[in-house]
Short mmCIF file of C-alpha atoms and ligand atoms in Angstrom, two decimals:
data_model
loop_
_atom_site.label_atom_id
_atom_site.label_comp_id
_atom_site.label_asym_id
_atom_site.label_seq_id
_atom_site.Cartn_x
_atom_site.Cartn_y
_atom_site.Cartn_z
CA MET A 1 -10.47 -4.25 62.29
CA ALA A 2 -7.67 -3.04 59.95
CA GLY A 3 -4.72 -4.27 62.03
CA ARG A 4 -6.15 -7.48 62.35
CA LEU A 5 -7.06 -8.02 58.22
CA GLU A 6 -3.35 -7.01 58.42
CA GLU A 7 -2.37 -9.97 60.77
CA ALA A 8 -4.15 -12.59 58.56
CA ARG A 9 -2.50 -11.68 55.79
CA ARG A 10 1.07 -11.56 57.10
CA HIS A 11 0.37 -15.49 58.86
CA THR A 12 -0.94 -15.99 54.67
CA LEU A 13 1.78 -15.02 52.97
CA ARG A 14 4.44 -16.07 55.45
CA LEU A 15 2.84 -20.15 54.78
CA ILE A 16 4.15 -19.68 50.97
CA GLU A 17 7.26 -17.51 51.83
CA PRO A 18 9.44 -20.70 51.01
CA LEU A 19 7.42 -21.76 47.48
CA THR A 20 9.34 -21.26 44.01
CA GLU A 21 6.69 -19.98 41.26
CA GLU A 22 6.42 -23.67 40.85
CA GLN A 23 5.76 -25.28 43.59
CA LEU A 24 3.03 -22.55 44.02
CA ASN A 25 1.25 -23.35 40.74
CA ARG A 26 1.72 -26.97 40.92
CA VAL A 27 -0.95 -29.47 41.44
CA TYR A 28 -0.27 -31.57 44.17
CA ASP A 29 -3.64 -33.67 44.46
CA PRO A 30 -6.69 -33.54 42.87
CA ILE A 31 -8.71 -33.21 45.94
CA LEU A 32 -6.44 -29.96 46.57
CA SER A 33 -6.61 -26.25 45.46
CA PRO A 34 -3.19 -25.16 44.07
CA LEU A 35 -1.94 -22.37 46.09
CA ILE A 36 -2.06 -19.88 44.52
CA TRP A 37 -5.57 -20.60 43.26
CA ASP A 38 -6.48 -20.03 47.13
CA LEU A 39 -4.45 -16.58 46.98
CA GLY A 40 -6.72 -15.31 43.98
CA HIS A 41 -9.98 -16.58 45.82
CA ILE A 42 -9.37 -15.02 49.34
CA ALA A 43 -8.80 -11.72 47.92
CA ASN A 44 -11.66 -12.55 45.41
CA PHE A 45 -13.90 -13.01 48.36
CA GLU A 46 -12.51 -10.44 50.64
CA GLU A 47 -13.03 -8.00 47.31
CA LEU A 48 -17.58 -9.58 46.95
CA TRP A 49 -18.08 -9.97 50.87
CA LEU A 50 -16.52 -5.65 50.94
CA VAL A 51 -15.87 -4.32 48.07
CA GLN A 52 -18.48 -4.38 46.22
CA ARG A 53 -21.16 -6.14 48.80
CA ILE A 54 -20.89 -3.21 51.52
CA GLY A 55 -18.64 -0.70 49.61
CA GLY A 56 -20.78 -0.81 46.15
CA ARG A 57 -17.50 -0.92 44.20
CA GLU A 58 -17.27 -2.97 40.21
CA PRO A 59 -15.08 -5.07 40.86
CA LEU A 60 -11.73 -4.54 39.34
CA ARG A 61 -12.01 -7.38 37.44
CA GLY A 62 -15.47 -8.50 36.49
CA ASP A 63 -13.50 -12.30 34.41
CA LEU A 64 -12.19 -13.55 37.88
CA GLY A 65 -15.40 -13.38 40.06
CA GLU A 66 -16.27 -16.89 38.73
CA LEU A 67 -12.80 -18.56 38.33
CA TYR A 68 -12.64 -18.25 42.27
CA ASP A 69 -15.94 -19.64 42.98
CA ALA A 70 -15.09 -22.27 45.11
CA ILE A 71 -18.68 -23.82 44.53
CA GLU A 72 -17.86 -23.85 40.59
CA GLN A 73 -14.71 -24.77 40.49
CA PRO A 74 -14.14 -27.90 42.71
CA ARG A 75 -10.46 -28.58 43.21
CA LYS A 76 -9.70 -31.29 40.59
CA ILE A 77 -9.99 -28.50 38.01
CA ARG A 78 -8.52 -25.01 39.80
CA GLY A 79 -5.35 -26.19 37.83
CA GLU A 80 -5.77 -25.75 34.78
CA LEU A 81 -8.35 -22.54 35.33
CA PRO A 82 -6.66 -18.90 33.75
CA ILE A 83 -5.68 -17.87 37.01
CA LEU A 84 -4.10 -14.79 37.76
CA LYS A 85 -0.23 -16.53 38.06
CA ALA A 86 2.00 -16.22 40.73
CA ASP A 87 2.95 -12.59 39.06
CA GLU A 88 0.26 -11.37 39.03
CA VAL A 89 -1.74 -12.63 42.44
CA CYS A 90 0.29 -10.89 44.41
CA PRO A 91 -0.24 -7.39 43.32
CA TYR A 92 -4.14 -8.07 43.13
CA MET A 93 -4.02 -9.27 46.42
CA GLU A 94 -2.78 -5.39 47.75
CA GLN A 95 -4.83 -3.59 45.13
CA VAL A 96 -7.86 -5.00 46.51
CA ARG A 97 -6.99 -4.63 49.97
CA GLU A 98 -6.72 -0.34 49.37
CA ARG A 99 -9.71 -0.52 48.32
CA THR A 100 -11.34 -2.84 51.31
CA LEU A 101 -9.52 -0.43 53.47
CA GLU A 102 -11.07 2.98 52.26
CA VAL A 103 -14.53 1.14 51.99
CA LEU A 104 -13.75 -0.07 56.44
CA GLY A 105 -12.85 3.66 56.49
CA GLY A 106 -16.08 4.89 55.53
CA ILE A 107 -18.80 2.87 57.24
CA GLU A 108 -21.14 2.18 60.04
CA LEU A 109 -21.65 -0.83 61.48
CA ASP A 110 -25.24 -0.11 60.95
CA PRO A 111 -27.53 -2.78 63.35
CA GLU A 112 -29.87 -3.20 61.20
CA ASN A 113 -27.68 -4.44 58.51
CA PRO A 114 -27.30 -8.26 59.82
CA LEU A 115 -23.83 -8.44 56.90
CA LEU A 116 -22.85 -5.05 59.37
CA ALA A 117 -24.48 -5.84 62.83
CA ASP A 118 -21.64 -6.19 65.24
CA GLY A 119 -19.65 -6.70 62.06
CA PHE A 120 -20.73 -9.40 60.74
CA VAL A 121 -19.03 -9.70 57.08
CA TYR A 122 -15.69 -8.37 58.84
CA GLU A 123 -15.22 -11.72 60.65
CA MET A 124 -16.88 -13.74 58.09
CA LEU A 125 -13.52 -12.72 55.93
CA LEU A 126 -10.66 -12.91 58.36
CA ALA A 127 -12.85 -16.54 59.38
CA HIS A 128 -12.28 -17.07 55.38
CA GLU A 129 -8.61 -16.31 55.13
CA HIS A 130 -7.85 -18.11 58.48
CA GLN A 131 -10.19 -21.06 56.97
CA HIS A 132 -7.82 -21.42 54.07
CA ASN A 133 -4.04 -21.33 55.82
CA GLU A 134 -5.66 -24.09 56.98
CA THR A 135 -6.40 -25.98 53.19
CA MET A 136 -2.72 -24.50 52.27
CA LEU A 137 -0.95 -26.48 55.23
CA GLN A 138 -2.70 -29.47 54.05
CA LEU A 139 -0.97 -29.14 51.19
CA LEU A 140 2.31 -27.78 51.92
CA GLN A 141 2.42 -31.21 54.17
CA MET A 142 2.82 -32.06 50.30
CA VAL A 143 5.39 -30.19 49.76
CA GLU A 144 8.46 -31.68 49.90
CA SER A 145 11.31 -30.03 51.41
CA TYR A 146 8.82 -27.25 52.76
CA GLU A 147 10.72 -25.88 55.24
CA PRO A 148 8.93 -23.48 57.45
CA VAL A 149 9.66 -19.34 57.77
CA GLU A 150 9.20 -19.97 61.14
CA VAL A 151 8.40 -22.78 63.85
CA ASP A 152 6.67 -21.99 67.38
CA ARG A 153 8.54 -24.83 69.13
CA GLY A 154 6.25 -23.79 72.50
CA PRO A 155 4.07 -27.23 71.60
CA ALA A 156 6.66 -29.22 71.36
CA SER A 157 7.84 -28.91 75.21
CA GLU A 158 4.69 -29.09 76.35
CA PRO A 159 4.91 -31.69 79.05
CA ALA A 160 2.48 -34.84 79.15
CA SER A 161 0.18 -35.30 81.90
CA GLU A 162 -0.94 -38.46 83.69
CA GLY A 163 -4.22 -39.77 84.70
CA ASP A 164 -7.30 -41.64 83.89
CA GLU A 165 -8.32 -43.34 80.38
CA MET A 166 -11.25 -41.69 80.11
CA VAL A 167 -13.65 -38.96 82.39
CA LEU A 168 -16.83 -39.32 83.21
CA VAL A 169 -19.50 -36.90 81.04
CA GLU A 170 -23.41 -36.35 82.89
CA GLY A 171 -25.87 -36.95 81.54
CA GLY A 172 -28.91 -34.71 81.27
CA PRO A 173 -30.05 -31.58 79.82
CA HIS A 174 -27.31 -29.71 78.11
CA GLU A 175 -26.59 -26.62 76.17
CA ILE A 176 -25.73 -26.92 72.98
CA GLY A 177 -24.24 -24.40 69.54
CA ALA A 178 -23.43 -20.65 69.77
CA THR A 179 -25.46 -18.02 71.29
CA VAL A 180 -26.81 -15.25 69.75
CA VAL A 181 -23.86 -13.33 70.31
CA GLY A 182 -20.57 -12.80 68.75
CA PHE A 183 -19.25 -14.15 66.07
CA ALA A 184 -20.42 -18.22 64.40
CA TYR A 185 -21.10 -19.28 61.29
CA ASP A 186 -24.62 -19.90 60.48
CA ASN A 187 -25.00 -23.35 61.64
CA GLU A 188 -23.66 -23.38 64.67
CA ARG A 189 -27.11 -21.41 65.92
CA PRO A 190 -29.15 -21.80 66.63
CA ARG A 191 -28.10 -22.65 70.68
CA HIS A 192 -30.51 -25.88 71.81
CA ARG A 193 -31.47 -28.15 74.94
CA VAL A 194 -30.51 -31.90 73.98
CA GLU A 195 -30.66 -35.06 76.25
CA LEU A 196 -27.42 -36.75 76.97
CA GLU A 197 -27.29 -39.82 78.30
CA PRO A 198 -23.83 -40.18 80.60
CA PHE A 199 -21.23 -41.03 78.82
CA TRP A 200 -17.45 -42.15 79.03
CA ILE A 201 -14.08 -40.03 76.51
CA ASP A 202 -10.97 -40.33 76.85
CA ARG A 203 -9.05 -37.93 78.13
CA THR A 204 -6.41 -37.39 76.01
CA PRO A 205 -6.92 -37.86 72.09
CA VAL A 206 -5.51 -41.50 71.33
CA THR A 207 -2.11 -41.57 71.19
CA ASN A 208 0.15 -43.01 67.71
CA ALA A 209 0.60 -44.86 70.44
CA ASP A 210 -3.01 -46.37 70.45
CA TYR A 211 -3.15 -46.30 67.02
CA MET A 212 0.92 -48.50 65.97
CA ALA A 213 -0.58 -51.19 68.60
CA TYR A 214 -4.22 -50.94 66.78
CA LEU A 215 -2.42 -51.70 63.10
CA GLU A 216 -0.37 -54.70 64.41
CA GLU A 217 -3.25 -56.34 66.12
CA ALA A 218 -5.89 -55.70 63.36
CA GLY A 219 -3.18 -55.48 60.07
CA ALA A 220 -5.28 -52.18 58.77
CA GLU A 221 -3.42 -49.28 56.72
CA PRO A 222 -1.64 -47.12 58.62
CA PRO A 223 -2.69 -42.72 58.86
CA MET A 224 -1.54 -40.90 55.80
CA TYR A 225 2.07 -40.20 55.52
CA TRP A 226 3.64 -43.26 57.14
CA GLU A 227 5.72 -45.60 56.30
CA ARG A 228 6.69 -48.63 57.26
CA ASP A 229 10.88 -48.08 58.44
CA GLY A 230 12.43 -51.01 57.53
CA GLU A 231 12.94 -52.63 60.83
CA GLY A 232 9.10 -52.93 62.29
CA GLY A 233 8.77 -49.54 63.05
CA TRP A 234 7.07 -46.78 61.60
CA VAL A 235 8.48 -43.37 60.12
CA ARG A 236 5.88 -40.15 58.90
CA THR A 237 7.23 -38.20 55.68
CA ALA A 238 4.88 -35.22 55.60
CA MET A 239 6.89 -32.43 53.75
CA GLY A 240 9.05 -34.80 52.31
CA ARG A 241 11.19 -35.87 55.78
CA LYS A 242 11.62 -39.00 56.97
CA GLU A 243 10.92 -38.16 60.37
CA GLU A 244 10.77 -41.52 63.95
CA VAL A 245 6.88 -41.43 64.41
CA ASP A 246 6.81 -40.51 67.81
CA PRO A 247 4.30 -42.95 70.17
CA ARG A 248 3.51 -39.32 72.89
CA LEU A 249 1.56 -37.51 70.05
CA PRO A 250 -2.01 -38.15 68.89
CA VAL A 251 -2.31 -39.92 65.42
CA ILE A 252 -3.14 -37.91 62.89
CA HIS A 253 -4.15 -37.85 58.91
CA VAL A 254 -7.58 -40.61 59.64
CA SER A 255 -10.17 -40.99 57.58
CA TRP A 256 -12.90 -40.92 59.63
CA HIS A 257 -13.51 -45.22 58.53
CA GLU A 258 -9.94 -44.84 60.50
CA ALA A 259 -11.36 -43.64 63.52
CA ASP A 260 -14.77 -45.41 63.88
CA ALA A 261 -12.30 -49.12 63.60
CA PHE A 262 -9.53 -47.82 66.07
CA ALA A 263 -12.90 -46.78 68.24
CA ARG A 264 -13.97 -50.83 67.14
CA TRP A 265 -11.55 -52.24 68.38
CA ALA A 266 -10.99 -50.53 71.83
CA GLY A 267 -14.38 -51.33 72.96
CA LYS A 268 -15.60 -47.96 72.29
CA ARG A 269 -17.43 -45.90 69.72
CA LEU A 270 -16.68 -42.03 68.41
CA PRO A 271 -18.82 -39.08 70.07
CA THR A 272 -21.48 -38.01 68.78
CA GLU A 273 -21.09 -34.43 68.11
CA ALA A 274 -23.35 -33.68 70.91
CA GLU A 275 -21.19 -35.12 73.75
CA TRP A 276 -18.45 -33.97 71.76
CA GLU A 277 -19.66 -30.34 72.74
CA ALA A 278 -20.55 -31.53 76.67
CA ALA A 279 -17.74 -32.59 77.01
CA ALA A 280 -15.56 -29.74 76.17
CA GLN A 281 -17.41 -26.78 78.28
CA GLY A 282 -15.14 -25.22 79.29
CA ALA A 283 -12.30 -26.04 77.37
CA ASP A 284 -9.84 -23.02 76.83
CA ARG A 285 -8.95 -21.43 73.45
CA LYS A 286 -5.85 -19.54 74.82
CA ARG A 287 -4.38 -22.54 75.89
CA ALA A 288 -4.53 -24.85 73.42
CA ASN A 289 -1.51 -25.94 70.31
CA LEU A 290 -3.64 -23.71 68.09
CA ASP A 291 -2.41 -21.09 65.39
CA GLU A 292 -0.53 -22.90 62.84
CA MET A 293 3.16 -21.77 63.98
CA SER A 294 3.81 -25.50 65.60
CA PHE A 295 3.73 -27.76 62.88
CA GLY A 296 3.10 -30.61 65.07
CA PRO A 297 0.49 -31.52 68.22
CA ALA A 298 1.21 -31.73 71.57
CA ALA A 299 2.41 -34.62 73.53
CA ALA A 300 -1.33 -35.80 74.17
CA GLY A 301 -2.08 -35.19 77.88
CA ALA A 302 -0.24 -31.96 77.32
CA TYR A 303 -2.12 -28.26 78.62
CA ALA A 304 -3.38 -30.18 81.61
CA ASP A 305 -3.74 -27.41 83.48
CA ALA A 306 -6.39 -26.53 80.47
CA ALA A 307 -8.45 -29.26 81.00
CA SER A 308 -12.38 -29.46 79.75
CA GLU A 309 -14.85 -29.05 83.28
CA CYS A 310 -15.13 -32.63 82.81
CA GLY A 311 -11.61 -33.23 82.91
CA ALA A 312 -10.71 -33.71 78.96
CA VAL A 313 -7.33 -32.32 77.85
CA GLN A 314 -6.59 -31.09 74.09
CA MET A 315 -10.85 -30.49 73.20
CA LEU A 316 -9.20 -27.33 71.22
CA GLY A 317 -6.18 -27.23 69.27
CA ASP A 318 -3.36 -30.35 68.38
CA VAL A 319 -5.83 -32.38 66.33
CA TRP A 320 -8.86 -31.76 64.61
CA GLU A 321 -11.83 -35.22 66.27
CA TRP A 322 -14.18 -36.63 63.68
CA THR A 323 -17.51 -37.50 65.81
CA SER A 324 -19.96 -40.11 64.18
CA SER A 325 -22.44 -36.97 63.32
CA ASP A 326 -23.88 -36.92 59.79
CA PHE A 327 -23.21 -32.59 59.62
CA THR A 328 -27.13 -32.18 59.22
CA ALA A 329 -28.58 -28.60 60.08
CA TYR A 330 -29.59 -28.13 64.28
CA PRO A 331 -33.14 -27.33 64.99
CA GLY A 332 -34.68 -23.85 63.34
CA PHE A 333 -31.59 -23.40 61.55
CA GLU A 334 -31.45 -20.34 58.99
CA ALA A 335 -28.95 -20.21 56.31
CA PHE A 336 -27.05 -17.02 56.70
CA PRO A 337 -25.15 -14.98 54.78
CA TYR A 338 -25.69 -17.57 52.02
CA PRO A 339 -27.04 -21.17 52.12
CA GLU A 340 -23.74 -22.88 49.60
CA TYR A 341 -21.86 -21.86 53.13
CA SER A 342 -23.23 -24.55 55.03
CA GLU A 343 -26.69 -25.36 54.16
CA VAL A 344 -25.68 -27.45 51.05
CA PHE A 345 -23.41 -30.12 52.47
CA PHE A 346 -26.09 -31.34 55.20
CA GLY A 347 -27.19 -34.82 54.85
CA ASP A 348 -25.68 -38.04 55.33
CA GLU A 349 -22.75 -37.30 53.36
CA HIS A 350 -19.90 -34.91 55.50
CA LYS A 351 -18.80 -36.41 58.86
CA VAL A 352 -18.36 -33.30 61.58
CA LEU A 353 -15.33 -32.66 63.28
CA ARG A 354 -14.30 -30.95 66.29
CA GLY A 355 -11.92 -29.08 68.20
CA GLY A 356 -9.74 -27.49 65.86
CA ALA A 357 -6.07 -28.58 65.46
CA TRP A 358 -2.40 -27.22 65.14
CA ALA A 359 -3.11 -25.86 61.67
CA THR A 360 -6.25 -23.67 62.98
CA ARG A 361 -5.38 -20.07 63.44
CA ARG A 362 -7.00 -19.43 66.87
CA ASP A 363 -9.76 -17.15 66.20
CA VAL A 364 -11.69 -19.41 64.54
CA ILE A 365 -11.59 -22.07 66.69
CA ARG A 366 -14.51 -22.07 69.42
CA THR A 367 -17.18 -25.44 71.38
CA SER A 368 -19.46 -24.67 68.88
CA PHE A 369 -16.94 -24.75 65.52
CA ARG A 370 -18.23 -27.76 63.47
CA ASN A 371 -15.88 -28.60 60.60
CA TRP A 372 -17.11 -31.41 58.63
CA ASP A 373 -15.64 -33.24 55.49
CA LEU A 374 -16.04 -37.06 54.09
CA PRO A 375 -15.53 -39.88 55.66
CA ILE A 376 -12.59 -41.43 53.99
CA ARG A 377 -10.27 -37.81 54.10
CA ARG A 378 -7.29 -38.09 55.66
CA GLN A 379 -4.83 -35.05 54.77
CA ILE A 380 -7.12 -33.07 56.45
CA PHE A 381 -5.41 -32.92 60.54
CA ALA A 382 -7.93 -35.47 61.45
CA GLY A 383 -7.34 -37.15 64.63
CA ILE A 384 -9.15 -39.61 67.27
CA ARG A 385 -11.17 -39.49 71.15
CA CYS A 386 -13.41 -41.92 71.49
CA ALA A 387 -16.11 -42.42 74.15
CA ARG A 388 -18.45 -45.45 75.58
CA ASP A 389 -21.66 -45.32 77.52
CA GLU A 390 -21.77 -45.13 80.99
CA SER A 391 -23.70 -48.02 81.82
CA GLU A 392 -20.49 -49.87 80.01
CA GLY A 393 -17.77 -48.39 81.98
CA ALA A 394 -14.65 -46.76 81.61
CA GLN A 395 -12.09 -48.49 81.98
CA GLU A 396 -12.53 -52.38 81.04
CA SER A 397 -11.84 -53.66 77.02
FE1 LIG B 1 -13.28 -19.63 50.55
#
């Protein structure tokens, strides 16, 4: 576990390594925290759950808890808080980690304690740091001339496969959600059975080429980070670079409203999250563009050797996929370990996204993993995969 915590921290620090102090402290967008807040919050969360809750120790600085409370402090005000600045935050992260390892060394994983059974709290801590990496990457898209320390070119060179536009998923009972074994969040449980009508689902995520055709015909707004190139084409401007939009790649940085409108334009619809999970059955996260270092999606149709059981590719990795579903509780849901993780977000305000993106750490993602966001959001690494009722046929549109 100490090794995994160390690895998670290495990733976090690698992301911020190229940045100046000014860039770390700067508020780029009211919907994203300054990176310096994320760093302090990652360490403070670790201190709260491990050092204080499990280790029974006093915090290093009692006033920090409130400043780094994600519910108490909405993103738009985080830049004005008296939080730890660049020269203070790294020593704090190190001091907390030192104490974490002391606690870790002296603890038994008591199966009777739900926080400790199967190492739950450690897994939660790891997942938390991993998930903050993805939010940090959202902000890094806005940092002009950000140069990653390292880029994994593997996913970009994965060959795209040819195949049918849509694949069929059998109707009938499907098991949805996480089993009782292994780490999962409260909102993924309990596992339960749903009855699905047979449906078609796109074999690959929707491509930039598809989306450009849609923009041309429907006159809709382009995705975030797209600009006209002056000759009728499009360029991408993320991280301050201007690159021609690659038609082979999955479209990314679209809102739920845009995804929904695209699907209707294509004569299709977004899948429900239960449909998505049924279609993802058998997908392998080890053969997927995940883990942050590719800095972009692989071509649509890549990883065909790791298709899910129904024949869909890239269900995991590359781009998050918007579903038509609101983020709600599964039948028999119980909040654990705290209602602020998921329960307070249940309702009709947030839409569910599935599958993870290139910016998601591999260990975070499972076919049962549920992400959620407001339907207007586009800074997240979200794309589209459409579905259609079986009765409507697969190919005509
Ligand atoms: Fe957090």
